[in-house]
Coordinates of C-alpha atoms in Angstrom, one line a residue:
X4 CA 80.3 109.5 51.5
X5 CA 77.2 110.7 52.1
X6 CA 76.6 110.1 55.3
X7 CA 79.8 112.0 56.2
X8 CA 78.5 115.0 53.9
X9 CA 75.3 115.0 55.9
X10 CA 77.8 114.8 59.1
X11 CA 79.6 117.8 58.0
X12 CA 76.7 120.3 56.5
X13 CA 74.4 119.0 59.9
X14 CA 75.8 119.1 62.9
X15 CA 74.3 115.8 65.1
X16 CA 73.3 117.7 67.5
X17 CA 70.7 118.9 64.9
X18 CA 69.5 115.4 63.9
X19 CA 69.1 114.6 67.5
X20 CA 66.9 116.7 67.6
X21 CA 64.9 116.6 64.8
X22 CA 64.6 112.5 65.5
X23 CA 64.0 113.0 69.2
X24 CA 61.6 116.0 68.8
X25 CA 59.4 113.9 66.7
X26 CA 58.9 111.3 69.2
X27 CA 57.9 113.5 71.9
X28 CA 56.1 116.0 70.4
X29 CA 54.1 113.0 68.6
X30 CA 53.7 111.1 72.3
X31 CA 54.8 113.6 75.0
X32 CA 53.8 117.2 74.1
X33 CA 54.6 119.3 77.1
X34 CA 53.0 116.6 79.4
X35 CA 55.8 117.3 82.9
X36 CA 55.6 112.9 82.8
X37 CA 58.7 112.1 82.1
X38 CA 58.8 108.9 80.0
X39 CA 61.0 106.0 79.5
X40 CA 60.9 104.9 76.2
X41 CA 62.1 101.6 75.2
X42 CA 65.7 101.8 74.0
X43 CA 65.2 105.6 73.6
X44 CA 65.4 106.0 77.8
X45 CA 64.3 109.5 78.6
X46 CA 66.5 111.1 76.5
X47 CA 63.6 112.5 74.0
X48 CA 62.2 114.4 77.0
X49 CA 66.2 115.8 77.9
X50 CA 66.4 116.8 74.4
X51 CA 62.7 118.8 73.7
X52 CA 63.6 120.7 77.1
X53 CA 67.3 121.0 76.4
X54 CA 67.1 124.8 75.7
X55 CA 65.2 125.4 79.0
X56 CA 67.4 122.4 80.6
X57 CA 68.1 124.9 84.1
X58 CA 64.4 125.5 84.7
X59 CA 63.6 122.1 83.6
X60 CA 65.5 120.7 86.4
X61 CA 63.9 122.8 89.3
X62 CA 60.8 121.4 87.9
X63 CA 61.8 117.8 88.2
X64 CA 64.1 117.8 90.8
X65 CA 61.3 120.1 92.9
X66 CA 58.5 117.0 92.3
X67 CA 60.9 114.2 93.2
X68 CA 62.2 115.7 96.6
X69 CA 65.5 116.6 95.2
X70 CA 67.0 113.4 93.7
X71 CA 65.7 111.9 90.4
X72 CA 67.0 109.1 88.1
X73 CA 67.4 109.9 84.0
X74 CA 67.6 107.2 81.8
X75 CA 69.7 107.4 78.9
X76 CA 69.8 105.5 76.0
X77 CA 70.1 101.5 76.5
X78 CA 73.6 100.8 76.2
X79 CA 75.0 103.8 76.5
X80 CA 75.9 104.5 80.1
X81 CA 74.2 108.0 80.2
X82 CA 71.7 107.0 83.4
X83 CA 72.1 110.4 85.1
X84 CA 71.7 110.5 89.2
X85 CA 70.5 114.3 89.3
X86 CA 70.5 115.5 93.3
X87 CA 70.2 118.6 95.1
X88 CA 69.4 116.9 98.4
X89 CA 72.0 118.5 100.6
X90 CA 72.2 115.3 102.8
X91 CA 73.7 113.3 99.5
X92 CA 75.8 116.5 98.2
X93 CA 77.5 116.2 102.1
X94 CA 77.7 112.6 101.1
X95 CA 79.0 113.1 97.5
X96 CA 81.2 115.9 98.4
X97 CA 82.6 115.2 101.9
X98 CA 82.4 111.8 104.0
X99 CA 82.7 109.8 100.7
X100 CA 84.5 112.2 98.9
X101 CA 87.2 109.5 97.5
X102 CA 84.6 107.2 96.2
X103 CA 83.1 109.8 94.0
X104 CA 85.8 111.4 91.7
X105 CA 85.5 113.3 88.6
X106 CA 86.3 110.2 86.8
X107 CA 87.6 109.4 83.2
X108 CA 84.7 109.9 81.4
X109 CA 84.6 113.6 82.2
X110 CA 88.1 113.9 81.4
X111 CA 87.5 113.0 78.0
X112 CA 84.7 114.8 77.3
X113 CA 86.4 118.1 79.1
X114 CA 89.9 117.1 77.0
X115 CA 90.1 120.8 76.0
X116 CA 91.5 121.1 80.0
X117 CA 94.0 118.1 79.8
X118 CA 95.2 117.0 82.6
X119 CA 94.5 120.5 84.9
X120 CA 93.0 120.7 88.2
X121 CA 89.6 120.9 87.2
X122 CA 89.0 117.6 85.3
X123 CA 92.2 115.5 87.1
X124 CA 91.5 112.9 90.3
X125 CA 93.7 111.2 92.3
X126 CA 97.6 111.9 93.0
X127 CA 97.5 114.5 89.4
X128 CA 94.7 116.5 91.6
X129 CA 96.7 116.6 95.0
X130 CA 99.8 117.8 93.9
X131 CA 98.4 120.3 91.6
X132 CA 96.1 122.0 94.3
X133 CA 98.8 121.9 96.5
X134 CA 101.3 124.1 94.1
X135 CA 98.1 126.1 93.5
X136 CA 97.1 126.6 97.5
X137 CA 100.8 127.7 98.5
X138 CA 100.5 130.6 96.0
X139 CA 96.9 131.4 95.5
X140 CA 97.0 131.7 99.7
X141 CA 100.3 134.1 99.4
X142 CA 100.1 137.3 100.6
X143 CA 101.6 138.6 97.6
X144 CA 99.1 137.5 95.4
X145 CA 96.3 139.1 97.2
X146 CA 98.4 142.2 97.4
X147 CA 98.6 141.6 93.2
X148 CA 95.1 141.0 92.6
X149 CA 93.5 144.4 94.5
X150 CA 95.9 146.4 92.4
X151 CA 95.3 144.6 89.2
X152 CA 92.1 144.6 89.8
X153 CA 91.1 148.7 90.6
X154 CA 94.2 149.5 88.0
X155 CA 91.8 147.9 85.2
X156 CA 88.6 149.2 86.8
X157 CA 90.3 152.9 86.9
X158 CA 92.3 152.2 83.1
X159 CA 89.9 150.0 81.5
X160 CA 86.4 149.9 82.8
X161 CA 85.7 153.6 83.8
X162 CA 86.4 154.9 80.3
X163 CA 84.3 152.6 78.8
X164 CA 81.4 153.2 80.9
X165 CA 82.0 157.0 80.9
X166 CA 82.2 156.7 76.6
X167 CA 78.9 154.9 76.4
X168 CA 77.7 157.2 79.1
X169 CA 78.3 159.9 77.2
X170 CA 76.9 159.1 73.5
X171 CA 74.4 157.6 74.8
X172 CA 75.3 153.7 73.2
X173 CA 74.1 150.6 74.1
X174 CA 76.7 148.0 75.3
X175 CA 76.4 144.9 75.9
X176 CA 77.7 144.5 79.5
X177 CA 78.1 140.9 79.7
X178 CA 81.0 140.8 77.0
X179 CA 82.6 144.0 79.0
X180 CA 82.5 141.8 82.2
X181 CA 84.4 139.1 79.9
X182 CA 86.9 141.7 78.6
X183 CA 88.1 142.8 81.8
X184 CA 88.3 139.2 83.9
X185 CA 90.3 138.5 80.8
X186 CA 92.7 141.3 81.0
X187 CA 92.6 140.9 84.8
X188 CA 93.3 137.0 85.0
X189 CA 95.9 137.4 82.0
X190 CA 97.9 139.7 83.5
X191 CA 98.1 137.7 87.3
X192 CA 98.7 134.4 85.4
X193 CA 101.6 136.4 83.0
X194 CA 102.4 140.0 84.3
X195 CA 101.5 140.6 80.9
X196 CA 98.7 143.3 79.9
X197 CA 96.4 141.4 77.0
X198 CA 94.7 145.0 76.4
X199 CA 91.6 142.9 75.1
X200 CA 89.3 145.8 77.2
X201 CA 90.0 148.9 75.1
X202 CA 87.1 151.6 73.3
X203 CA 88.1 149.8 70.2
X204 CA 86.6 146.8 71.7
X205 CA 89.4 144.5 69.6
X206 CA 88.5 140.6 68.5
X207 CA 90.0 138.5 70.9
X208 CA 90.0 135.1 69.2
X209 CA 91.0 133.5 72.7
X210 CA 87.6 134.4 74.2
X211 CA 85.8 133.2 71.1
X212 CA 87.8 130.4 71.2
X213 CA 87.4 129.3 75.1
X214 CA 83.7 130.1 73.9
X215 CA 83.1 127.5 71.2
X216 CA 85.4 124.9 73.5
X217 CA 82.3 125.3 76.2
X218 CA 79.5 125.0 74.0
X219 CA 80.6 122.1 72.2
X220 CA 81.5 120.4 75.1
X221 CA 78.5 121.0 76.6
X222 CA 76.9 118.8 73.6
X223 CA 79.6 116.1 74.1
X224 CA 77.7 115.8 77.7
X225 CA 74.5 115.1 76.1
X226 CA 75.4 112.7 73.8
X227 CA 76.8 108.9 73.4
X228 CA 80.8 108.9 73.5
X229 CA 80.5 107.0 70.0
X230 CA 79.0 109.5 68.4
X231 CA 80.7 112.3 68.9
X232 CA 84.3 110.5 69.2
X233 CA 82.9 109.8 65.2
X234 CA 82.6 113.5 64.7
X235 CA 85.9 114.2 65.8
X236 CA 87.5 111.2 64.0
X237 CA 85.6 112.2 60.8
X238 CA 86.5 116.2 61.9
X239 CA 83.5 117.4 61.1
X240 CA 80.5 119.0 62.6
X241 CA 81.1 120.8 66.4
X242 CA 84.2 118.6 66.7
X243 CA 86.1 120.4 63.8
X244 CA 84.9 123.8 66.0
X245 CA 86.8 122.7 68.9
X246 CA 90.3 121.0 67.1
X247 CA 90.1 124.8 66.1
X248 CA 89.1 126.0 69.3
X249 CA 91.9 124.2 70.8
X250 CA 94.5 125.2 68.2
X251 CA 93.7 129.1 68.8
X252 CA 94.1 128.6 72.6
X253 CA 97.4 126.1 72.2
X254 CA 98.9 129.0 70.1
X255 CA 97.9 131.8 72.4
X256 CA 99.0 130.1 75.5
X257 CA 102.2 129.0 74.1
X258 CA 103.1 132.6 72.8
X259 CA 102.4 133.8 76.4
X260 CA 104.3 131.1 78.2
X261 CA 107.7 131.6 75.4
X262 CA 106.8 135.6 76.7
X263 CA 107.5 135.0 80.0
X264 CA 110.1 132.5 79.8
X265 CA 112.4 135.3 77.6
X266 CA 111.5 138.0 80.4
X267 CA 112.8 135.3 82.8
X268 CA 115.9 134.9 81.3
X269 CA 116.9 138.4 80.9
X270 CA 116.8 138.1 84.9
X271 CA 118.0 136.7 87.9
X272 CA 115.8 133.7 88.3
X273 CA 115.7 134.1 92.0
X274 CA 114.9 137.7 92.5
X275 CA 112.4 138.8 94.0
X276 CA 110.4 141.1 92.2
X277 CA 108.2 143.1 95.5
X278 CA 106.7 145.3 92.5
X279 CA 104.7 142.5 90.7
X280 CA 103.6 138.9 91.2
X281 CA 102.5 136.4 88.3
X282 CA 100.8 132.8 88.6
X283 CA 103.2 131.7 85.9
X284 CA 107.3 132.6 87.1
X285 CA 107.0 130.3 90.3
X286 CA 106.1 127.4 88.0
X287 CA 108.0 128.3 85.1
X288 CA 111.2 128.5 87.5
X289 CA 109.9 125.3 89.7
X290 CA 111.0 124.4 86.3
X291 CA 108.9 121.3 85.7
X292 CA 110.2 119.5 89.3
X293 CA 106.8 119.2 90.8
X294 CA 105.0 118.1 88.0
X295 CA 104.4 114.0 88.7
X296 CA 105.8 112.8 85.7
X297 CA 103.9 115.2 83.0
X298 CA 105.6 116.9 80.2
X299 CA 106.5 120.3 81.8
X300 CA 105.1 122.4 78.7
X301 CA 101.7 120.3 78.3
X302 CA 101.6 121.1 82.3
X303 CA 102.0 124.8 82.0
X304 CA 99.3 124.5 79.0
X305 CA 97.2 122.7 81.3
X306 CA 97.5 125.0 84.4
X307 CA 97.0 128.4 82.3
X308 CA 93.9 127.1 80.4
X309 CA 92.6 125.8 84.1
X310 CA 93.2 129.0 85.8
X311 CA 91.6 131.0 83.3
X312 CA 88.7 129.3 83.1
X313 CA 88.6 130.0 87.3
X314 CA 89.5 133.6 87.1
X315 CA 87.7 134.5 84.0
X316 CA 84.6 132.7 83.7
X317 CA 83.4 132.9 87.2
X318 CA 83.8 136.6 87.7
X319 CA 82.4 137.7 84.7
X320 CA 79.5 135.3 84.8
X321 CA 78.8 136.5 88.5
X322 CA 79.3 140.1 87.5
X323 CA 76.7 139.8 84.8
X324 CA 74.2 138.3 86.9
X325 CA 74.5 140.6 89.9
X326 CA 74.3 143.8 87.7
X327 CA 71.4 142.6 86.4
X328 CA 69.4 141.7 89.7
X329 CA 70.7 144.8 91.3
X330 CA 69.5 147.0 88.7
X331 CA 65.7 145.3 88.4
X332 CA 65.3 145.3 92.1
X333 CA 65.5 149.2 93.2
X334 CA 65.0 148.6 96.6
X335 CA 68.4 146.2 96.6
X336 CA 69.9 149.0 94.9
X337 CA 69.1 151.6 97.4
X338 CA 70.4 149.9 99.9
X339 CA 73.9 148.7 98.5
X340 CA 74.3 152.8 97.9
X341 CA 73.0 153.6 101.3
X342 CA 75.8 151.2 102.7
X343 CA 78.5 152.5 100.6
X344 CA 77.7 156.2 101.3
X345 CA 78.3 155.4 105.3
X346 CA 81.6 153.8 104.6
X347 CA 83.2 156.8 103.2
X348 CA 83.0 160.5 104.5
X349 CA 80.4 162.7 104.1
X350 CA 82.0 165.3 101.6
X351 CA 82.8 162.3 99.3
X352 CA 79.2 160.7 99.7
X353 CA 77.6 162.6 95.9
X354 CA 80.6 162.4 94.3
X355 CA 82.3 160.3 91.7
X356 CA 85.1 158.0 93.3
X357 CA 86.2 154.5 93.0
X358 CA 86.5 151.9 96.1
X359 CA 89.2 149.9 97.4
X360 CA 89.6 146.2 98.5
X361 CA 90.3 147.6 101.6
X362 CA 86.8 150.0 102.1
X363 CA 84.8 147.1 101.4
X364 CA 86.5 144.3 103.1
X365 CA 83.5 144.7 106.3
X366 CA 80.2 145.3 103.6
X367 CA 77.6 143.2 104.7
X368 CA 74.7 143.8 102.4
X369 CA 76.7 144.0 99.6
X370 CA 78.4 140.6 100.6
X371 CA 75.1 139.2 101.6
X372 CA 73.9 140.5 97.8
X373 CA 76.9 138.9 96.0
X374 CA 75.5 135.5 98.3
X375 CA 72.1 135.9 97.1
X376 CA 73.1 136.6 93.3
X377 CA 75.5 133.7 93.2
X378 CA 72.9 131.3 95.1
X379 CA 70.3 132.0 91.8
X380 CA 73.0 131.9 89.3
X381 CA 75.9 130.1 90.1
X382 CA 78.6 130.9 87.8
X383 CA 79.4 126.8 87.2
X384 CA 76.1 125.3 85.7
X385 CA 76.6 121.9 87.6
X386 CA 79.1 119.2 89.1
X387 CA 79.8 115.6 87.8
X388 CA 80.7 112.5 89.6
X389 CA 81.4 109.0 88.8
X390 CA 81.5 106.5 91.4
X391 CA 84.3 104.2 91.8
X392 CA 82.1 101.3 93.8
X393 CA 78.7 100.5 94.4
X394 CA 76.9 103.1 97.0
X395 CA 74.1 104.0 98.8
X396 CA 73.6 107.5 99.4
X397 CA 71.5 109.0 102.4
X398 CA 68.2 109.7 99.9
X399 CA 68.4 105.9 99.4
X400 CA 69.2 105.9 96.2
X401 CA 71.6 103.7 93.9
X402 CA 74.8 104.6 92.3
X403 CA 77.3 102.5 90.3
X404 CA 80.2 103.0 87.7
X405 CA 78.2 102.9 85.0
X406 CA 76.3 106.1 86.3
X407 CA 76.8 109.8 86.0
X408 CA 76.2 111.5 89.4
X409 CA 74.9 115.3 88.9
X410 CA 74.6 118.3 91.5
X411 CA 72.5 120.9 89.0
X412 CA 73.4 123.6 91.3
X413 CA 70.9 126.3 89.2
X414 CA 68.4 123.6 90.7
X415 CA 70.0 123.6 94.0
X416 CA 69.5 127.5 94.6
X417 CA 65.9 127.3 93.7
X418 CA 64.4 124.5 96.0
X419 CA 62.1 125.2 98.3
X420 CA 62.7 122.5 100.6
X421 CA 66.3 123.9 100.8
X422 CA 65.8 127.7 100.8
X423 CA 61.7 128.0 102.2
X424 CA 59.1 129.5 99.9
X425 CA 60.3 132.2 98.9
X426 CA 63.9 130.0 97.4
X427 CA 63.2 131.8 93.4
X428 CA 63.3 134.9 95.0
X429 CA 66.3 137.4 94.9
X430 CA 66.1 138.7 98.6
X431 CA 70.0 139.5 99.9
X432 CA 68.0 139.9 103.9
X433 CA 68.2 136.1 103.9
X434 CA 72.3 136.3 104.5
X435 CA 71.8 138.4 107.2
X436 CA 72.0 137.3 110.6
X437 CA 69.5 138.9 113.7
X438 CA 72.9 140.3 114.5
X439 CA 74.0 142.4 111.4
X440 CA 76.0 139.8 110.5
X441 CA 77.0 137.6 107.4
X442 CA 74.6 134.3 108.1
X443 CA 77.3 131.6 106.5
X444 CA 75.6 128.7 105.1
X445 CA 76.9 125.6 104.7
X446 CA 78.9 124.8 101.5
X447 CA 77.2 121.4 100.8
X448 CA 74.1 123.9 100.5
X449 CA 75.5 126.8 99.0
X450 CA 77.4 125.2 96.9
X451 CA 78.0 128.0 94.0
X452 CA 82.4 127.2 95.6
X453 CA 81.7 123.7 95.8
X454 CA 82.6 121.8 98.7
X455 CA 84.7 119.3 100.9
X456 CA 88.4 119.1 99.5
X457 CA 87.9 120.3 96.4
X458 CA 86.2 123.7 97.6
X459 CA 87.2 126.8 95.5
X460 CA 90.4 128.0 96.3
X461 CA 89.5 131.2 94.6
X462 CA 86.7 132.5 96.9
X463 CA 87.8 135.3 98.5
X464 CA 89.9 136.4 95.3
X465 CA 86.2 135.9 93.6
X466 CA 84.7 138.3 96.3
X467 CA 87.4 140.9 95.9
X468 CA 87.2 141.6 93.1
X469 CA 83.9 141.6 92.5
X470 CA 83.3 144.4 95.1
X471 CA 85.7 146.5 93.6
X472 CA 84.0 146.1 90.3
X473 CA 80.5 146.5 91.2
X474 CA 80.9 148.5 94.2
X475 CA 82.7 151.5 91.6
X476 CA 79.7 151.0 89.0
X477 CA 76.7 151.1 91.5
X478 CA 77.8 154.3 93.0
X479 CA 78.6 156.2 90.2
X480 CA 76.0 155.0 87.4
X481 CA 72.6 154.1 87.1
X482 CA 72.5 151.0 84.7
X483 CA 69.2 150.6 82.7
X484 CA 68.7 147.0 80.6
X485 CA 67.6 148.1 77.1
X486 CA 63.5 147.7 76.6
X487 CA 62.8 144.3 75.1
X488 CA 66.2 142.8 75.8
X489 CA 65.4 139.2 76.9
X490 CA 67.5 137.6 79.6
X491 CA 67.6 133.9 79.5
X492 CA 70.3 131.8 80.7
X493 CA 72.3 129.5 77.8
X494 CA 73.0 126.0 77.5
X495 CA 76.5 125.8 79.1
X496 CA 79.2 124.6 81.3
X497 CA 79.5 128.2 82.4
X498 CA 76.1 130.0 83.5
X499 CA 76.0 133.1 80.7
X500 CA 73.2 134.9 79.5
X501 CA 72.4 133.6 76.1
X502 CA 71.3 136.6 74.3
X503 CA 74.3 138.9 76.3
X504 CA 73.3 141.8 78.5
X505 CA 72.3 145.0 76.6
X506 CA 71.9 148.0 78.9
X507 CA 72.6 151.6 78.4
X508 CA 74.2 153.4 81.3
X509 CA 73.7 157.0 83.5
X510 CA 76.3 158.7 85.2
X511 CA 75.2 159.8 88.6
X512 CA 77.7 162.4 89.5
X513 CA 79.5 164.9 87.4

């Protein structure tokens, strides 16, 4: 009994550390050797840099020309294959793709997702990114998202901006960001408005909840399956977090799902609706045929929760960052304005206005901007493989089952052997052809969309919207990060900042 008191006060995460931290600090320090302790592996060294873990792996992955080996504890399976090297990403990604699935060890540790596209392989993958291609690649859903999207920015994010504007408040712009992908990605999954970005700023237990569901899977990662399959058998510790994680976005997603299937019913079910457009009706009235098998409400479940995480995580995250960058490198700044002033006419060049999809479909330095922003900080932290067989990859290096395979991609943006000398720094001019035009690199090296089959199908939606978003607030406000505010990246699936983003904000026009 007590050891499952200790369990419960003292999350094991904790006593990791504390253990670990000994051991290195005792032996290690802050030598950059990494060593391999007997039974222990290098999993002391992972944990003493696990709060710095993204700048830790530019550091290693820089000395050990892009590919390096991490030994886990004996017995445990953890040996990590971390690579950046674009050669074995091509590999990883492309000409081997079917030998290097997600696999089912990252389906259990990602269980939150069940069985959606993001953590499924095989058959279960195919069919779901084929009912997710046919409508993502619709006409009517782009048509959706530009008006969803500059509807909010007009309804939602302008009189927030123009309220903190005015008194003078400081806001932390990184959970705005979150408010409004939320409301945006909510209402083209449902047609429903979840009103979560409002001047009340309301709790939204959803975004708390698909919060908590990251970060403590994020430790599963780290750590032996038996030990935190314990946890969540004992239901204690971070593991009693998520069962309530998961039981906030269960209830959520099911009230939304019973919404829309009572507004279904009070209509023809194969009318045509040329006003509005929802993710949700065509599978909803597909009514469960397409679904290989699976239990038609766990599916629905399953394909809101992995469609939110796309549409709301990613933007938000890439919003944050770029905001930031933008507004700590004036000469960036200038010329993003400077580009949107010459797209629209003179008279309307010092005034307040807002920017459609349509005005900044042909941006180049904005678009090259967005490139540079989402090559630093890539809204997806990393990517993990498991090999089905025994491989060689093009480095030379080993993989097997019994291995993780890892494509850091905060690492991948920062190598100089991939991106020259001058790879930490944030220069948009490097997307930028001789021509004037958008110099398109190769997904298995800019891989913030991944690559190969399983490349975003979200990218241009991504894009979009963004430049509606940021487009609108670079032309009409001056954002200025509050003094002493540090920015520091968390330990996460998602790439947030850890400490938020605290800025106060100017209005440029009248």
């Amino acid at each position: 009994m007590a050891i499952i008191s200790l369990l419960a006060t003292i999350g094991y995460f904790e006593i990791f550390v504390a253990i670990f931290c000994f051991f290195v600090l005792a032996f290690q320090g802050r030598s950059s050797f990494i060593w391999n302790w007997p039974f222990l592996g290098m999993f002391p060294s992972l944990v003493f840099h696990i709060h710095r873990i993204h700048e830790r792996s530019v550091e290693v992955l820089s000395r050990t020309r892009g590919t390096f080996l991490l030994k886990g504890l004996w017995f445990t399976n953890m040996d990590i294959l971390g690579t950046v090297d674009p050669a074995n990403v091509q590999y990883i990604m492309s000409a081997n793709f079917t030998n290097f699935p997600k696999g089912r060890e990252l389906r259990k540790i990602f269980d939150v997702l069940g069985d959606g596209i993001f953590s499924s392989d095989m058959d279960l993958w195919k069919n779901q990114r084929k009912l997710a291609r046919a409508l993502i690649t619709h006409q009517r859903f782009h048509k959706c998202l530009t008006k969803i999207s500059l509807d909010k920015v007009k309804n939602g994010l302008i009189p927030i901006l123009e309220l903190i504007a005015k008194e003078d408040r400081i806001v932390d712009l990184q959970d705005v960001f979150k408010r409004f992908t939320f409301d945006t990605t909510c209402k083209l999954l449902t047609g429903f408005e979840s009103c979560c970005l409002s001047l009340e700023f309301p709790e939204v237990p959803f975004l708390k909840a698909m919060d908590d569901a990251k970060y403590v899977v994020s430790i599963r990662y780290l750590l032996p399956e038996s030990i935190w399959k314990l946890q969540k058998w004992l239901g204690v510790g971070p593991e009693m977090q998520l069962r309530k994680a998961s039981d906030v976005l269960d209830r959520v997603i099911g009230e939304y799902i019973l919404m829309k299937r009572e507004e279904l019913s009070r209509v023809e079910k194969c009318k045509e609706n040329e006003e509005g457009f929802d993710l949700l009706t065509p599978y909803i009235i597909n009514d469960g045929e397409r679904t290989s098998g699976l239990k038609f409400d766990k599916f629905l479940r399953d394909t809101f929760l992995n469609f939110m995480f796309a549409g709301h995580d990613t933007v938000s995250s890439g919003l944050t960052w770029f905001i930031w960058l933008v507004s700590t490198h004036p000469e960036v700044e200038k010329n993003i304005r400077e580009e949107l002033r010459a797209i629209i006419p003179p008279e309307e060049a010092e005034k307040w206005r807002l920017f459609t999809a349509d005005e900044l479909k042909n941006v180049i330095y904005l678009h090259a901007a967005l490139c540079e922003s989402l090559r630093l900080y890539p809204p997806v932290a990393f990517q993990h493989k498991t090999p089905l067989e025994p491989d060689i990859l093009p480095s030379g290096h080993h993989v097997h089952p019994n291995m993780r395979v890892m494509i850091p991609l905060y690492a991948m943006g920062r190598m100089e052997s991939i991106w020259g000398k001058d790879a930490s720094e944030f220069k948009p001019h490097r997307w930028i052809s001789d021509r004037g035009t958008i110099n398109y690199e190769p997904s298995y090296k800019f891989f913030s969309f991944n690559a190969g089959p399983r490349t975003c199908l979200g990218k241009e939606a991504a894009f979009t919207q963004m430049k509606v978003v940021v487009a609108t607030i670079i032309h009409n406000y001056q954002i200025e990060m509050v003094k002493g505010h540090v920015v520091y990246p968390n330990v996460s699936v998602m790439l947030y900042m850890k400490h938020g983003f605290k800025v106060r904000v100017k209005r440029k026009w009248a």
